[in-house]
Amino acid sequence: EDLLAVPVIAGVKSKEETFGGAEYTLSVEAFIPGTGKGVQGATAHHLGQNFSKMFDIKVSDDVASETFSYVYQNCWGISTRSIGVLTMLHSDNKGFVSPPRVAHTQLMIIPCGITKSKTEDEKKNLYEYIEKVKVSLNGFRVKTDLRDNVTPGNKFNNCE
């Protein structure tokens, strides 16, 4: 929910829906607003010792011990359906906007007001200031678009 910015409902699967051989299965269902429906996004299965006994998977009880116990196992997975729901909820006719926690770039700095009348020193000072701002945002994934052959409007459109 926090990572993909998708509403979810977490719960325990019924015995009939539990993964074969597992003691129980937990599930996170991605909720699709407006439809009242959900899509299974991720599951975690507590396998207990069922499979370790079947495949004779043991661990030493103590470093110096000669006794061994069967391990307890879990398995989990996130489905590609989660990516589908993510895309469905965060896109429109203009394209996809990735939620900040999974976005490759979280912030884009685009300078405005750079005209032909700006001196090279003014541009240099602006670019140095932009770099300081970028460094001050070190907790974020920041990029700058300093191309001088593209208008700010085109840069805004490009980074959306």
mmCIF file of C-alpha atoms in Angstrom:
data_model
loop_
_atom_site.group_PDB
_atom_site.id
_atom_site.type_symbol
_atom_site.label_atom_id
_atom_site.label_comp_id
_atom_site.label_asym_id
_atom_site.label_seq_id
_atom_site.Cartn_x
_atom_site.Cartn_y
_atom_site.Cartn_z
ATOM 1 C CA GLU A 1 0.000 0.000 0.000
ATOM 2 C CA ASP A 2 2.703 2.481 0.998
ATOM 3 C CA LEU A 3 5.111 1.403 -1.729
ATOM 4 C CA LEU A 4 2.813 1.253 -4.764
ATOM 5 C CA ALA A 5 0.231 3.805 -3.525
ATOM 6 C CA VAL A 6 -2.538 1.271 -4.117
ATOM 7 C CA PRO A 7 -5.237 0.588 -1.508
ATOM 8 C CA VAL A 8 -5.001 -2.969 -0.174
ATOM 9 C CA ILE A 9 -6.870 -5.354 2.071
ATOM 10 C CA ALA A 10 -4.740 -7.838 4.007
ATOM 11 C CA GLY A 11 -6.083 -11.085 5.364
ATOM 12 C CA VAL A 12 -5.831 -14.822 5.862
ATOM 13 C CA LYS A 13 -6.928 -17.190 3.089
ATOM 14 C CA SER A 14 -9.576 -19.791 3.849
ATOM 15 C CA LYS A 15 -8.417 -23.396 4.240
ATOM 16 C CA GLU A 16 -9.690 -24.109 0.711
ATOM 17 C CA GLU A 17 -7.615 -21.235 -0.700
ATOM 18 C CA THR A 18 -4.469 -22.015 1.313
ATOM 19 C CA PHE A 19 -1.398 -23.039 -0.693
ATOM 20 C CA GLY A 20 -1.177 -26.828 -0.962
ATOM 21 C CA GLY A 21 0.931 -28.191 1.890
ATOM 22 C CA ALA A 22 0.977 -24.908 3.796
ATOM 23 C CA GLU A 23 -0.377 -24.505 7.302
ATOM 24 C CA TYR A 24 -1.873 -21.131 6.390
ATOM 25 C CA THR A 25 -1.658 -18.446 3.706
ATOM 26 C CA LEU A 26 -1.699 -14.680 4.155
ATOM 27 C CA SER A 27 -2.782 -12.492 1.283
ATOM 28 C CA VAL A 28 -2.751 -8.857 0.251
ATOM 29 C CA GLU A 29 -5.514 -7.972 -2.178
ATOM 30 C CA ALA A 30 -5.137 -4.787 -4.203
ATOM 31 C CA PHE A 31 -8.444 -2.934 -4.069
ATOM 32 C CA ILE A 32 -9.662 -1.260 -7.245
ATOM 33 C CA PRO A 33 -11.631 1.865 -6.286
ATOM 34 C CA GLY A 34 -14.861 2.396 -8.148
ATOM 35 C CA THR A 35 -15.350 -1.279 -8.926
ATOM 36 C CA GLY A 36 -15.516 -2.780 -5.451
ATOM 37 C CA LYS A 37 -13.253 -5.560 -6.697
ATOM 38 C CA GLY A 38 -9.826 -6.723 -5.717
ATOM 39 C CA VAL A 39 -6.886 -8.450 -7.335
ATOM 40 C CA GLN A 40 -4.551 -10.752 -5.426
ATOM 41 C CA GLY A 41 -1.296 -8.869 -5.211
ATOM 42 C CA ALA A 42 0.902 -10.901 -2.890
ATOM 43 C CA THR A 43 0.823 -14.009 -0.735
ATOM 44 C CA ALA A 44 2.910 -15.474 2.056
ATOM 45 C CA HIS A 45 2.651 -19.142 2.957
ATOM 46 C CA HIS A 46 3.689 -20.653 6.284
ATOM 47 C CA LEU A 47 4.830 -24.126 5.295
ATOM 48 C CA GLY A 48 5.709 -25.214 8.814
ATOM 49 C CA GLN A 49 7.816 -28.379 8.713
ATOM 50 C CA ASN A 50 5.739 -30.123 6.041
ATOM 51 C CA PHE A 51 8.244 -29.749 3.217
ATOM 52 C CA SER A 52 11.371 -29.983 5.361
ATOM 53 C CA LYS A 53 10.210 -33.399 6.565
ATOM 54 C CA MET A 54 9.374 -34.426 3.016
ATOM 55 C CA PHE A 55 12.820 -33.398 1.716
ATOM 56 C CA ASP A 56 14.767 -34.115 4.925
ATOM 57 C CA ILE A 57 15.914 -30.512 5.487
ATOM 58 C CA LYS A 58 17.402 -30.202 8.967
ATOM 59 C CA VAL A 59 19.437 -27.782 11.025
ATOM 60 C CA SER A 60 21.719 -28.417 13.986
ATOM 61 C CA ASP A 61 20.045 -27.636 17.305
ATOM 62 C CA ASP A 62 23.286 -26.236 18.709
ATOM 63 C CA VAL A 63 26.769 -25.571 17.375
ATOM 64 C CA ALA A 64 28.295 -28.518 19.224
ATOM 65 C CA SER A 65 25.158 -30.655 19.202
ATOM 66 C CA GLU A 66 24.677 -33.925 17.388
ATOM 67 C CA THR A 67 20.900 -33.433 17.313
ATOM 68 C CA PHE A 68 19.060 -31.930 14.393
ATOM 69 C CA SER A 69 15.569 -30.527 13.886
ATOM 70 C CA TYR A 70 13.484 -30.071 10.780
ATOM 71 C CA VAL A 71 13.413 -26.438 9.674
ATOM 72 C CA TYR A 72 10.317 -24.279 9.559
ATOM 73 C CA GLN A 73 9.771 -22.720 6.154
ATOM 74 C CA ASN A 74 7.870 -19.849 4.602
ATOM 75 C CA CYS A 75 7.544 -18.738 1.024
ATOM 76 C CA TRP A 76 6.083 -15.621 -0.471
ATOM 77 C CA GLY A 77 5.572 -13.834 -3.746
ATOM 78 C CA ILE A 78 4.297 -10.640 -5.283
ATOM 79 C CA SER A 79 2.405 -11.100 -8.501
ATOM 80 C CA THR A 80 2.749 -9.329 -11.815
ATOM 81 C CA ARG A 81 -0.941 -8.518 -11.366
ATOM 82 C CA SER A 82 0.265 -5.943 -8.813
ATOM 83 C CA ILE A 83 2.087 -4.146 -11.610
ATOM 84 C CA GLY A 84 -1.108 -4.200 -13.670
ATOM 85 C CA VAL A 85 -3.143 -2.634 -10.860
ATOM 86 C CA LEU A 86 -0.373 -0.094 -10.243
ATOM 87 C CA THR A 87 -0.444 0.882 -13.910
ATOM 88 C CA MET A 88 -4.234 0.980 -14.045
ATOM 89 C CA LEU A 89 -4.549 3.253 -11.011
ATOM 90 C CA HIS A 90 -1.681 5.623 -11.835
ATOM 91 C CA SER A 91 -2.124 6.225 -15.547
ATOM 92 C CA ASP A 92 -4.409 8.173 -17.820
ATOM 93 C CA ASN A 93 -4.538 9.193 -21.472
ATOM 94 C CA LYS A 94 -1.292 11.146 -21.031
ATOM 95 C CA GLY A 95 0.642 8.184 -19.650
ATOM 96 C CA PHE A 96 1.864 6.616 -16.423
ATOM 97 C CA VAL A 97 2.954 8.539 -13.321
ATOM 98 C CA SER A 98 4.926 6.313 -10.977
ATOM 99 C CA PRO A 99 4.319 6.702 -7.232
ATOM 100 C CA PRO A 100 7.292 8.392 -5.507
ATOM 101 C CA ARG A 101 8.523 5.323 -3.621
ATOM 102 C CA VAL A 102 8.964 3.267 -6.785
ATOM 103 C CA ALA A 103 9.764 6.111 -9.184
ATOM 104 C CA HIS A 104 13.189 6.055 -10.795
ATOM 105 C CA THR A 105 13.244 9.838 -10.472
ATOM 106 C CA GLN A 106 11.309 11.465 -7.642
ATOM 107 C CA LEU A 107 12.140 15.112 -8.319
ATOM 108 C CA MET A 108 13.094 16.933 -11.488
ATOM 109 C CA ILE A 109 14.708 20.373 -11.368
ATOM 110 C CA ILE A 110 14.060 22.417 -14.488
ATOM 111 C CA PRO A 111 15.501 25.936 -14.610
ATOM 112 C CA CYS A 112 13.302 28.624 -16.123
ATOM 113 C CA GLY A 113 14.086 32.105 -17.354
ATOM 114 C CA ILE A 114 17.298 31.265 -19.152
ATOM 115 C CA THR A 115 17.183 33.522 -22.166
ATOM 116 C CA LYS A 116 19.693 34.646 -24.744
ATOM 117 C CA SER A 117 20.193 37.832 -22.724
ATOM 118 C CA LYS A 118 21.604 35.868 -19.750
ATOM 119 C CA THR A 119 25.358 36.123 -19.450
ATOM 120 C CA GLU A 120 27.538 33.041 -19.115
ATOM 121 C CA ASP A 121 28.309 34.065 -15.519
ATOM 122 C CA GLU A 122 24.586 34.281 -14.694
ATOM 123 C CA LYS A 123 24.014 30.835 -16.206
ATOM 124 C CA LYS A 124 27.025 29.435 -14.341
ATOM 125 C CA ASN A 125 25.742 30.877 -11.038
ATOM 126 C CA LEU A 126 22.281 29.442 -11.668
ATOM 127 C CA TYR A 127 23.663 25.984 -12.480
ATOM 128 C CA GLU A 128 25.841 26.059 -9.344
ATOM 129 C CA TYR A 129 22.785 26.998 -7.274
ATOM 130 C CA ILE A 130 20.780 24.184 -8.871
ATOM 131 C CA GLU A 131 23.552 21.752 -7.954
ATOM 132 C CA LYS A 132 23.454 22.958 -4.321
ATOM 133 C CA VAL A 133 19.685 22.461 -4.243
ATOM 134 C CA LYS A 134 20.104 18.985 -5.733
ATOM 135 C CA VAL A 135 22.693 18.070 -3.077
ATOM 136 C CA SER A 136 20.401 19.396 -0.321
ATOM 137 C CA LEU A 137 17.732 16.961 -1.535
ATOM 138 C CA ASN A 138 20.016 13.962 -0.968
ATOM 139 C CA GLY A 139 17.164 11.889 0.518
ATOM 140 C CA PHE A 140 15.441 11.886 -2.869
ATOM 141 C CA ARG A 141 16.266 10.604 -6.337
ATOM 142 C CA VAL A 142 16.765 13.923 -8.142
ATOM 143 C CA LYS A 143 17.606 14.745 -11.747
ATOM 144 C CA THR A 144 18.145 18.042 -13.476
ATOM 145 C CA ASP A 145 17.343 18.964 -17.042
ATOM 146 C CA LEU A 146 19.915 21.544 -18.060
ATOM 147 C CA ARG A 147 19.514 21.190 -21.809
ATOM 148 C CA ASP A 148 19.740 24.588 -23.437
ATOM 149 C CA ASN A 149 18.188 23.612 -26.758
ATOM 150 C CA VAL A 150 14.743 22.741 -25.309
ATOM 151 C CA THR A 151 12.135 25.070 -23.818
ATOM 152 C CA PRO A 152 11.020 24.640 -20.188
ATOM 153 C CA GLY A 153 7.529 23.725 -21.447
ATOM 154 C CA ASN A 154 8.943 20.872 -23.506
ATOM 155 C CA LYS A 155 11.008 19.752 -20.510
ATOM 156 C CA PHE A 156 7.887 19.741 -18.295
ATOM 157 C CA ASN A 157 5.988 17.740 -20.886
ATOM 158 C CA ASN A 158 8.912 15.349 -21.304
ATOM 159 C CA CYS A 159 9.301 14.605 -17.599
ATOM 160 C CA GLU A 160 5.592 14.067 -16.960
#
